[in-house]
Amino acid sequence: MKLKLGMILIFTIVYTIILYMTTYTKDERIQIALEKHVNVLQTHYDVTMDYFMQDVKSIQSNVENNKKVIELFSQAQNVNEEQRASLRTELHALLSPMYQRLQTRGIHQFQFVFPNNISFLRMHKPDRYGDDLTNIRYSYQHTNKTKKITIGFEQGRTTHAFRYVFPYYDKNGNHLGAAEVSLAAYALQNKFFHVNKIHSHFLVNKDIFDVKAWEEKYLIQEYIPSIEHQNYMFTINEHYSKKRMAASKINIIAPLKDKIDFNINQQIPFALHAPYKSTMKIVTFLPIVNAQGDRVSAYIVSYTDDGTIYNICQDYKYTNMILFITLLLLFYFIYRNLNHKYELEIEVQKQTQELKENEYELQYLNENLEQKIIIEVDKNKHIQEKLFESEKMASMGEMIGNIAHQWRQPLSVISSAATGMRMQKEYDVLTDKEFNNTCDIINDNAQYLSKTIDDFRNFIKGDRVKKQFNLEDNLQSFLHLIQGSVTNHYIKIVLDTDRTININGYENELIQCFINIFNNAKDALKENIEENRLIFITTSVEEKTAVISFKDNAGGIPQDISHKIFEPYFSTKHQSQGTGLGLHMTYKLIVDGMGGSIEAHNVTYTHEGVEYTGAQFTLTLPMD
């Protein structure tokens, strides 16, 4: 009963650790995918605004160099209302052809105001003029006061838009007022939909509606309460669908409401996911800061499908099911063998006790000592063989732990490569070269996993065969396997190797040793070094032995643990990051497996004029 309860407790602990690791990995992969959605929306927004900036700068240059426009606006400064009306009509007629072209590019507002912020001409509403915009439009007030260009999102009397307001001067440099070119928000949405196939909502903060229009009929856009957040209004455009909005509110927004409220209060860009039918809906929020630059006045909200995140969640579910069943079977197998071993021990004790209690058999043993010894030796030998076999089966749990430790990095590389290729395919950026390279990476790591199984199987069977191999080729295979990790963590590998060194040993096991040492150096560099992460690898021959050195610049091994690093299950990392078997396994493979030696100590050295301190692992291997 105690054995059964103990196995159940250990099973619960092991599965809890595995569940934590798979959950952490799933959440990390989903977060990376969500960040990519934010970056994609930000990129589309930046590109669209860049087009707008190119347009407005061209318009600015055009009107600033148009002598007739300057003349009419200049004359309108100090004339009576009748003369000003005539000049307004003439200026409107002069700019109408250009304004009609601008409307096709989504530029709706084109306006001139005097230095006192009084409107002179609205190209989009030429019959509305003469109103004071000082307390309505920050952009005019700021530009006329500072004589500087003002750019940003702002609500006007009739609509919100992305404004570009610049000071206007006559040919003598006299300030005439300001001119404005505005990109309507619906034009931005149309570009997202027609060019980038992105369905989006444009949300405007309720606070900016304190500005009153002349009359409701002059409002260019209609607004309804946003389904995403109670403090924002939704702008109705040609893509609005009441039925789709209702479905999105119930199936997508409602489950995410608390997260949306929290992130909007932070005024940051973010993306969230919610399962919907047979895919995953991604809702991405991109904040738009007002012209003053002091708060968020609007959000662009995109709705996209993401099969990758859906697959990640499905993989997570099925992986945990498979792991649970596998662990259950494994622990049952171990329990059965341990229980069998325990029963055999009980049987031995019982037989011994019977021998002690049975005087007749003891007398018979004395009389027939030689024959009885032979019989008992054979019997004990048989029992010992069974015990040894049982012990070997029980140790398989530890060996599987070793395999899991060896598999973690190649499995991560395969998963990342496959996920990256899937996302490149979805965004239509997957080239043949990228596809082939990714397939090669997956194949290389899959081959490595297969070799790892063979190595552990050979280790258990004890029938490994040494062979002669070139150390340089062995190192290149190792460097190829860790290339992705080197790149992702900005590590520079500095090589100083001898091409002529040949070793008689176990080639794949040596690669495993290199990976274990590299992983420890990588983790130390990640924790202690922000940039210029270095790992030096050197090979040489000393007294007919091959010497291989790994050296980093991560600060060295703390003195209080330096004598423990090769002990089994010793690790300074969290349980989710390692089992403490890597360096112990390396020690066993080098010393017991290949008759070599391994040492670790701290060194201080100079490279390219800079002094560094780090850990150095030195391996010595026989060459014959």
XYZ file of C-alpha atoms in Angstrom:
624
model
C 0.000 0.000 0.000
C 2.836 2.417 0.856
C 4.485 1.714 -2.508
C 1.223 2.376 -4.338
C 0.590 5.645 -2.471
C 4.175 6.725 -3.076
C 3.927 6.047 -6.817
C 0.629 7.968 -7.007
C 2.240 10.949 -5.236
C 5.296 10.914 -7.522
C 3.053 10.576 -10.596
C 1.015 13.594 -9.469
C 4.143 15.703 -8.917
C 5.748 14.717 -12.259
C 2.570 15.318 -14.256
C 2.017 18.661 -12.508
C 5.529 19.747 -13.518
C 4.987 18.604 -17.113
C 1.580 20.334 -17.228
C 3.172 23.550 -15.984
C 5.904 23.333 -18.645
C 3.478 22.620 -21.504
C 1.148 25.389 -20.318
C 4.027 27.857 -20.088
C 5.212 26.889 -23.579
C 1.684 27.190 -25.001
C 1.140 30.634 -23.426
C 4.548 31.820 -24.661
C 3.841 30.663 -28.250
C 0.393 32.291 -28.199
C 1.853 35.555 -26.876
C 4.426 35.607 -29.691
C 1.652 35.053 -32.243
C -0.480 37.822 -30.684
C 2.468 40.243 -30.730
C 2.865 39.519 -34.440
C -0.784 40.531 -35.002
C -0.120 43.819 -33.177
C 3.003 44.392 -35.281
C 1.136 43.612 -38.515
C -1.667 46.074 -37.697
C 0.908 48.683 -36.644
C 2.783 48.160 -39.911
C -0.374 48.571 -42.025
C -1.257 51.705 -40.069
C 2.262 53.152 -40.433
C 2.315 52.445 -44.182
C -1.109 54.086 -44.666
C -0.100 57.146 -42.649
C 3.128 57.348 -44.626
C 1.094 57.518 -47.846
C -1.003 60.256 -46.263
C 2.097 62.207 -45.230
C 3.463 62.017 -48.760
C 0.147 63.350 -50.101
C -0.133 66.243 -47.646
C 3.465 67.327 -48.132
C 2.828 67.418 -51.853
C -0.355 69.457 -51.257
C 1.497 71.783 -48.886
C 4.216 72.402 -51.455
C 1.601 72.979 -54.168
C -0.415 75.618 -52.284
C 2.673 77.319 -50.807
C 4.064 77.827 -54.317
C 0.749 78.823 -55.916
C 0.963 82.595 -56.278
C -2.748 82.951 -56.983
C -3.740 81.065 -53.805
C -1.343 83.223 -51.770
C -2.699 86.380 -53.365
C -6.368 85.526 -52.688
C -5.747 84.431 -49.077
C -3.595 87.487 -48.437
C -6.242 89.881 -49.821
C -8.895 88.268 -47.615
C -7.074 89.305 -44.442
C -8.287 92.917 -44.220
C -11.407 93.435 -46.362
C -15.107 93.703 -45.662
C -17.415 90.689 -45.659
C -18.688 91.268 -49.170
C -15.164 91.403 -50.620
C -14.111 88.425 -48.494
C -17.030 86.369 -49.832
C -15.960 87.139 -53.386
C -12.372 86.092 -52.638
C -13.637 82.904 -50.941
C -15.670 81.967 -53.997
C -12.715 82.562 -56.298
C -10.342 80.535 -54.105
C -12.844 77.662 -53.911
C -13.171 77.583 -57.699
C -9.376 77.671 -58.078
C -8.792 74.713 -55.712
C -11.817 72.581 -56.668
C -10.046 70.425 -59.316
C -7.279 69.549 -56.883
C -9.769 68.931 -54.045
C -11.764 66.493 -56.189
C -8.603 64.478 -56.807
C -7.788 64.496 -53.087
C -11.206 63.080 -52.212
C -10.447 59.948 -54.258
C -7.453 59.322 -51.950
C -9.543 59.604 -48.776
C -8.635 63.233 -47.988
C -11.953 64.830 -47.065
C -11.137 68.126 -45.377
C -9.110 70.958 -46.920
C -9.465 74.223 -44.991
C -7.950 77.704 -44.508
C -8.195 79.739 -41.274
C -6.976 83.200 -40.330
C -4.333 83.855 -37.614
C -7.141 84.412 -35.085
C -8.479 80.879 -35.844
C -11.531 82.181 -37.729
C -12.477 79.857 -40.585
C -12.114 81.409 -44.036
C -12.788 78.490 -46.412
C -13.839 74.848 -45.973
C -13.460 73.094 -49.303
C -15.771 70.303 -48.081
C -18.416 72.841 -46.872
C -17.826 76.168 -48.626
C -21.062 77.616 -47.211
C -19.845 77.206 -43.609
C -17.287 79.888 -42.630
C -16.572 82.657 -40.181
C -16.777 80.512 -37.006
C -14.115 80.713 -34.284
C -12.266 77.372 -33.924
C -10.007 78.434 -31.023
C -11.722 76.317 -28.372
C -12.698 73.543 -30.784
C -9.509 72.716 -32.666
C -6.250 72.506 -30.711
C -4.328 72.062 -33.966
C -5.258 75.527 -35.329
C -4.627 77.240 -32.021
C -1.201 75.568 -31.677
C -0.094 76.143 -35.296
C -1.121 79.835 -35.398
C 0.521 80.448 -32.030
C 3.814 78.583 -32.551
C 4.035 78.823 -36.379
C 4.811 75.082 -36.363
C 3.176 72.138 -38.128
C 0.683 70.167 -36.002
C -0.010 66.510 -36.851
C -2.427 64.161 -35.097
C -5.877 62.699 -34.600
C -8.557 65.242 -33.695
C -12.352 65.674 -33.589
C -13.769 68.696 -35.433
C -17.244 70.129 -35.781
C -18.384 67.467 -38.237
C -16.049 64.489 -38.015
C -12.865 63.046 -36.554
C -9.813 62.704 -38.771
C -6.030 62.545 -38.944
C -5.062 66.212 -39.310
C -2.063 67.909 -40.886
C -2.114 71.658 -40.110
C 0.670 73.934 -41.355
C 1.307 77.716 -41.095
C 0.736 79.738 -44.268
C 2.758 82.814 -45.370
C 2.654 85.334 -48.204
C 5.587 85.990 -50.534
C 7.055 88.510 -48.047
C 6.987 86.047 -45.154
C 3.940 87.565 -43.461
C 1.877 85.039 -41.528
C -1.554 84.629 -43.159
C -2.946 81.847 -40.927
C -3.033 78.091 -41.263
C -4.118 75.455 -43.790
C -5.335 71.960 -42.996
C -5.406 68.649 -44.894
C -7.243 65.761 -43.165
C -7.460 62.020 -43.808
C -10.843 60.593 -42.833
C -10.805 57.568 -40.539
C -13.132 55.654 -42.870
C -10.543 56.027 -45.652
C -8.015 54.289 -43.395
C -10.512 51.472 -42.758
C -11.288 51.140 -46.472
C -7.596 50.706 -47.241
C -7.288 48.038 -44.538
C -10.277 46.175 -45.986
C -9.691 46.476 -49.734
C -5.874 46.304 -49.809
C -4.949 44.260 -46.732
C -8.218 42.269 -46.334
C -8.476 43.343 -42.682
C -11.924 43.911 -41.160
C -11.660 46.733 -38.614
C -13.682 48.923 -36.267
C -12.793 52.543 -35.552
C -13.590 53.492 -31.949
C -13.689 57.119 -30.784
C -13.549 58.153 -27.123
C -16.850 59.650 -25.924
C -15.028 62.591 -24.340
C -14.202 64.198 -27.690
C -17.913 64.553 -28.539
C -18.162 67.524 -26.179
C -17.467 69.603 -29.298
C -20.818 70.588 -30.865
C -21.468 70.672 -34.591
C -23.627 73.412 -36.143
C -26.536 71.035 -36.537
C -26.893 67.254 -36.442
C -27.456 67.156 -40.200
C -23.902 68.395 -40.778
C -22.330 65.385 -39.074
C -20.367 63.490 -41.698
C -20.300 60.179 -39.783
C -22.813 58.317 -37.637
C -21.888 56.825 -34.271
C -23.251 54.036 -32.096
C -21.986 52.661 -28.750
C -18.981 50.372 -29.245
C -19.362 46.661 -28.476
C -15.730 46.585 -27.315
C -15.776 49.209 -24.532
C -18.370 51.377 -22.847
C -16.256 54.567 -23.098
C -15.965 54.445 -26.896
C -18.266 55.058 -29.858
C -18.238 52.996 -33.060
C -18.131 54.844 -36.396
C -20.553 53.422 -38.931
C -19.210 52.976 -42.460
C -19.965 50.958 -45.588
C -18.608 47.764 -44.004
C -20.955 47.945 -40.994
C -23.143 44.864 -40.452
C -25.592 44.825 -37.556
C -25.831 41.014 -37.658
C -22.050 40.556 -37.622
C -21.692 43.078 -34.783
C -24.232 41.178 -32.682
C -22.478 37.852 -33.310
C -19.057 39.339 -32.481
C -20.360 40.864 -29.258
C -21.757 37.547 -27.983
C -19.141 35.074 -29.230
C -15.895 37.078 -29.211
C -16.076 40.266 -27.114
C -18.132 38.980 -24.169
C -15.562 36.299 -23.127
C -12.752 38.888 -23.426
C -14.496 41.844 -21.757
C -12.427 41.941 -18.553
C -9.125 41.637 -20.450
C -10.198 44.356 -22.917
C -11.164 46.721 -20.073
C -7.847 46.145 -18.330
C -5.681 46.726 -21.412
C -7.634 49.784 -22.598
C -7.141 51.328 -19.161
C -3.405 50.826 -19.729
C -3.683 52.682 -23.083
C -1.361 50.225 -24.835
C -1.562 48.217 -28.082
C -2.646 44.635 -27.471
C -4.231 41.567 -29.054
C -6.510 38.902 -27.574
C -7.840 35.601 -28.883
C -11.145 33.778 -28.577
C -12.212 30.454 -30.148
C -14.898 30.841 -32.773
C -16.288 27.944 -34.816
C -13.321 26.013 -36.269
C -10.711 28.757 -35.947
C -9.384 31.351 -33.518
C -10.506 34.980 -33.741
C -7.831 37.555 -32.989
C -8.992 41.004 -31.834
C -6.168 43.545 -32.097
C -6.370 47.023 -30.534
C -4.094 49.813 -31.808
C -4.350 53.081 -29.775
C -4.505 56.452 -31.565
C -3.115 59.375 -29.549
C -4.739 62.823 -29.911
C -3.072 65.834 -31.526
C -1.918 67.121 -28.127
C -0.116 63.799 -27.567
C -1.350 63.465 -23.981
C -3.959 60.679 -24.177
C -5.550 58.016 -26.360
C -8.573 59.366 -28.237
C -9.364 56.405 -30.490
C -8.608 52.771 -31.258
C -8.322 50.844 -34.499
C -9.677 47.355 -33.773
C -9.024 44.569 -36.292
C -10.730 41.185 -36.463
C -8.698 38.401 -38.079
C -8.584 34.602 -38.099
C -5.519 32.726 -36.859
C -5.303 29.001 -37.485
C -1.862 28.888 -35.851
C -3.120 29.794 -32.368
C -6.041 27.414 -32.835
C -3.558 24.640 -33.671
C -1.386 25.577 -30.676
C -4.394 25.145 -28.362
C -5.353 21.861 -30.023
C -1.762 20.595 -29.819
C -1.664 21.567 -26.143
C -4.838 19.596 -25.409
C -3.803 16.447 -27.276
C -0.189 16.612 -26.059
C -1.300 16.675 -22.434
C -3.661 13.765 -23.051
C -0.864 11.707 -24.634
C 1.601 12.656 -21.889
C -0.901 11.705 -19.209
C -1.553 8.292 -20.736
C 2.173 7.682 -21.390
C 3.160 8.635 -17.855
C 0.354 6.518 -16.445
C 1.566 3.458 -18.357
C 5.198 4.166 -17.478
C 4.485 4.505 -13.770
C 2.345 1.378 -13.832
C 5.240 -0.490 -15.472
C 7.705 0.803 -12.869
C 5.288 0.010 -10.034
C 4.776 -3.520 -11.309
C 8.525 -4.174 -11.472
C 9.227 -2.602 -8.086
C 6.406 -4.602 -6.571
C 7.817 -7.771 -8.156
C 11.235 -6.967 -6.746
C 9.692 -6.429 -3.318
C 7.892 -9.787 -3.526
C 11.146 -11.509 -4.467
C 12.894 -9.983 -1.472
C 10.060 -11.165 0.784
C 10.425 -14.617 -0.711
C 14.169 -14.635 0.001
C 13.567 -13.527 3.581
C 10.935 -16.215 3.993
C 13.259 -18.907 2.710
C 16.053 -17.705 4.986
C 13.757 -17.722 7.969
C 12.579 -21.201 7.137
C 16.198 -22.367 6.951
C 16.882 -20.959 10.396
C 13.778 -22.463 11.928
C 14.171 -25.899 10.375
C 16.847 -27.771 12.347
C 16.426 -30.853 10.232
C 17.285 -29.019 7.086
C 20.206 -27.364 8.865
C 21.532 -30.784 9.916
C 21.028 -32.049 6.408
C 22.934 -29.042 5.098
C 25.865 -29.820 7.398
C 25.883 -33.440 6.294
C 25.590 -32.641 2.626
C 27.333 -29.275 2.684
C 29.061 -29.322 -0.690
C 26.005 -30.447 -2.636
C 23.727 -28.075 -0.761
C 26.087 -25.182 -1.378
C 25.981 -25.827 -5.104
C 22.171 -25.971 -5.040
C 21.832 -22.820 -2.944
C 24.396 -20.934 -5.028
C 22.457 -21.760 -8.173
C 19.223 -20.751 -6.473
C 20.669 -17.457 -5.192
C 22.210 -16.763 -8.578
C 18.803 -17.220 -10.191
C 17.224 -14.888 -7.624
C 19.966 -12.291 -8.127
C 19.449 -12.372 -11.892
C 15.760 -11.687 -11.387
C 16.539 -8.858 -8.968
C 19.033 -7.365 -11.431
C 16.500 -7.524 -14.268
C 13.874 -5.930 -12.052
C 16.291 -3.174 -11.030
C 17.141 -2.550 -14.675
C 13.450 -2.183 -15.579
C 12.899 0.161 -12.646
C 15.747 2.398 -13.861
C 13.952 3.037 -17.146
C 12.112 5.936 -15.518
C 15.409 7.717 -14.955
C 16.564 6.949 -18.507
C 13.341 8.412 -19.935
C 14.051 11.501 -17.829
C 17.460 11.691 -19.543
C 15.836 11.395 -22.951
C 13.384 14.178 -22.061
C 16.316 16.357 -21.017
C 18.076 15.709 -24.346
C 14.926 16.228 -26.416
C 13.902 19.637 -25.041
C 15.976 21.819 -27.386
C 15.465 19.921 -30.696
C 11.722 19.645 -29.993
C 11.609 23.416 -29.383
C 13.499 24.027 -32.652
C 11.128 21.728 -34.594
C 8.053 23.381 -33.039
C 9.332 26.918 -33.690
C 10.364 26.055 -37.275
C 6.993 24.469 -38.067
C 5.057 27.332 -36.468
C 7.147 29.943 -38.271
C 6.675 28.205 -41.615
C 2.909 27.992 -41.039
C 2.689 31.713 -40.238
C 4.844 32.627 -43.254
C 2.488 30.562 -45.381
C -0.577 32.290 -43.943
C 0.875 35.750 -44.601
C 2.032 34.653 -48.072
C 5.706 35.402 -47.410
C 6.956 31.808 -47.556
C 9.578 31.421 -50.265
C 10.913 28.155 -51.640
C 14.238 28.886 -50.050
C 12.676 29.503 -46.620
C 10.539 26.388 -47.019
C 13.540 24.205 -47.920
C 15.668 25.687 -45.147
C 12.940 25.093 -42.548
C 12.424 21.523 -43.757
C 16.179 20.949 -43.464
C 16.145 22.285 -39.893
C 13.219 20.031 -38.948
C 14.869 17.019 -40.617
C 18.240 17.676 -38.937
C 16.667 17.904 -35.509
C 14.446 14.899 -36.138
C 17.548 12.905 -37.122
C 19.204 14.096 -33.922
C 16.200 12.862 -31.874
C 16.491 9.485 -33.573
C 20.214 9.345 -32.824
C 19.527 10.237 -29.192
C 17.200 7.235 -28.831
C 19.847 4.980 -30.427
C 22.539 6.312 -28.085
C 20.441 5.703 -24.966
C 19.418 2.258 -26.207
C 23.062 1.386 -26.837
C 23.955 2.739 -23.394
C 21.345 0.451 -21.760
C 22.348 -2.592 -23.839
C 26.028 -1.927 -23.309
C 26.913 -2.884 -26.897
C 28.199 0.466 -28.159
C 30.989 0.408 -30.742
C 33.727 3.007 -30.883
C 34.809 4.409 -34.219
C 37.344 6.834 -35.613
C 35.928 10.279 -36.515
C 37.219 13.775 -37.265
C 36.801 16.258 -34.378
C 36.323 19.271 -36.691
C 33.450 17.541 -38.537
C 31.952 16.604 -35.183
C 32.088 20.228 -34.013
C 30.494 21.456 -37.256
C 27.580 19.047 -36.760
C 27.153 20.389 -33.245
C 27.281 24.030 -34.427
C 24.701 23.291 -37.109
C 22.268 21.902 -34.521
C 22.561 24.941 -32.230
C 22.605 27.581 -34.978
C 19.002 28.642 -34.307
C 19.654 29.044 -30.584
C 22.873 30.986 -31.262
C 21.032 33.403 -33.559
C 17.950 33.834 -31.352
C 20.037 34.637 -28.285
C 22.584 36.870 -30.073
C 25.561 34.704 -29.189
C 28.857 34.925 -31.102
C 30.819 31.675 -31.447
C 34.605 32.205 -31.783
C 36.410 29.140 -33.170
C 40.085 28.204 -32.997
C 40.239 24.558 -34.095
C 42.690 22.033 -35.489
C 41.305 20.306 -38.598
C 43.658 17.313 -38.346
C 42.497 15.881 -34.995
C 40.854 12.437 -35.155
C 39.269 10.735 -32.138
C 38.402 7.107 -31.476
C 35.144 7.263 -29.512
C 31.402 7.771 -29.664
C 30.667 10.552 -32.127
C 27.031 11.294 -31.288
C 27.626 11.146 -27.541
C 30.327 13.789 -27.908
C 27.840 16.069 -29.698
C 25.458 15.579 -26.781
C 28.234 16.641 -24.396
C 28.912 19.761 -26.472
C 25.188 20.660 -26.441
C 24.965 20.206 -22.658
C 27.961 22.510 -22.116
C 26.618 25.036 -24.655
C 23.155 25.088 -23.013
C 24.687 25.880 -19.617
C 26.787 28.670 -21.143
C 23.784 30.021 -23.056
C 21.630 30.149 -19.899
C 24.395 31.929 -17.984
C 24.833 34.468 -20.811
C 21.073 35.129 -20.967
C 20.961 35.756 -17.231
C 24.099 37.891 -16.852
C 24.985 39.483 -20.221
C 22.741 41.853 -22.207
C 24.940 42.188 -25.310
C 28.250 40.976 -26.808
C 27.626 37.388 -25.663
C 30.668 35.251 -26.496
C 31.521 31.543 -26.495
C 35.060 30.487 -27.474
C 35.704 26.930 -28.714
C 39.303 25.751 -29.186
C 40.844 22.384 -29.998
C 44.466 21.275 -29.755
C 46.708 18.226 -29.233
C 48.690 17.788 -26.007
C 50.720 14.637 -25.403
C 48.701 12.508 -27.853
C 45.386 13.564 -26.354
C 42.782 15.866 -27.873
C 41.952 18.927 -25.754
C 38.628 20.707 -26.323
C 37.870 23.955 -24.505
C 34.567 25.860 -24.134
C 34.879 29.345 -22.642
C 32.198 32.068 -22.149
C 32.057 35.623 -20.801
C 29.093 35.161 -18.420
C 30.958 35.990 -15.205
C 31.990 32.504 -14.062
C 30.653 29.788 -11.743
C 29.877 30.856 -8.143
C 32.498 29.427 -5.800
C 29.938 27.853 -3.451
C 28.579 25.548 -6.193
C 31.631 24.959 -8.393
C 32.308 21.562 -6.745
C 28.699 20.396 -7.324
C 28.099 21.091 -11.000
C 28.784 17.510 -12.144
C 26.583 15.940 -9.481
C 23.289 14.336 -10.620
C 20.120 16.438 -10.269
C 22.071 19.516 -9.167
C 20.760 22.616 -10.943
C 20.532 26.356 -10.262
C 17.576 26.622 -12.654
C 13.860 26.351 -11.967
C 12.454 22.824 -12.337
C 10.636 23.883 -15.507
C 13.995 24.667 -17.148
C 16.099 21.633 -16.330
C 16.497 18.419 -14.350
C 20.139 18.860 -13.339
C 21.257 15.852 -15.401
C 23.001 17.669 -18.289
C 26.511 18.141 -16.856
C 26.318 14.902 -14.845
C 25.489 13.022 -18.034
C 28.341 14.829 -19.829
C 30.728 13.752 -17.089
C 29.604 10.106 -17.352
C 29.864 10.052 -21.167
C 33.355 11.641 -21.228
C 34.912 9.843 -18.245
C 33.183 6.442 -18.177
C 32.162 6.234 -21.840
C 35.292 7.491 -23.629
C 38.032 7.276 -20.990
C 38.653 11.016 -20.966
C 38.365 13.768 -18.380
C 36.395 16.998 -17.912
C 37.152 19.971 -15.681
C 35.482 23.333 -15.072
C 36.975 26.484 -13.594
C 36.719 30.280 -13.881
C 39.090 32.264 -16.079
C 39.863 35.908 -16.798
C 41.084 36.721 -20.297
C 41.316 39.486 -22.908
C 39.641 39.455 -26.330
C 39.979 42.312 -28.832
C 41.242 44.610 -26.093
C 38.403 43.893 -23.646
C 38.847 41.924 -20.422
C 36.258 39.217 -19.653
C 35.545 36.733 -16.860
C 33.736 33.456 -17.469
C 33.600 29.697 -17.019
C 35.882 27.328 -18.969
C 35.092 23.643 -19.521
C 38.112 21.579 -20.651
C 37.641 18.088 -22.132
C 40.544 15.737 -22.785
C 40.005 12.646 -24.958
C 42.344 9.879 -26.113
C 43.106 9.962 -29.839
C 43.744 6.195 -30.237
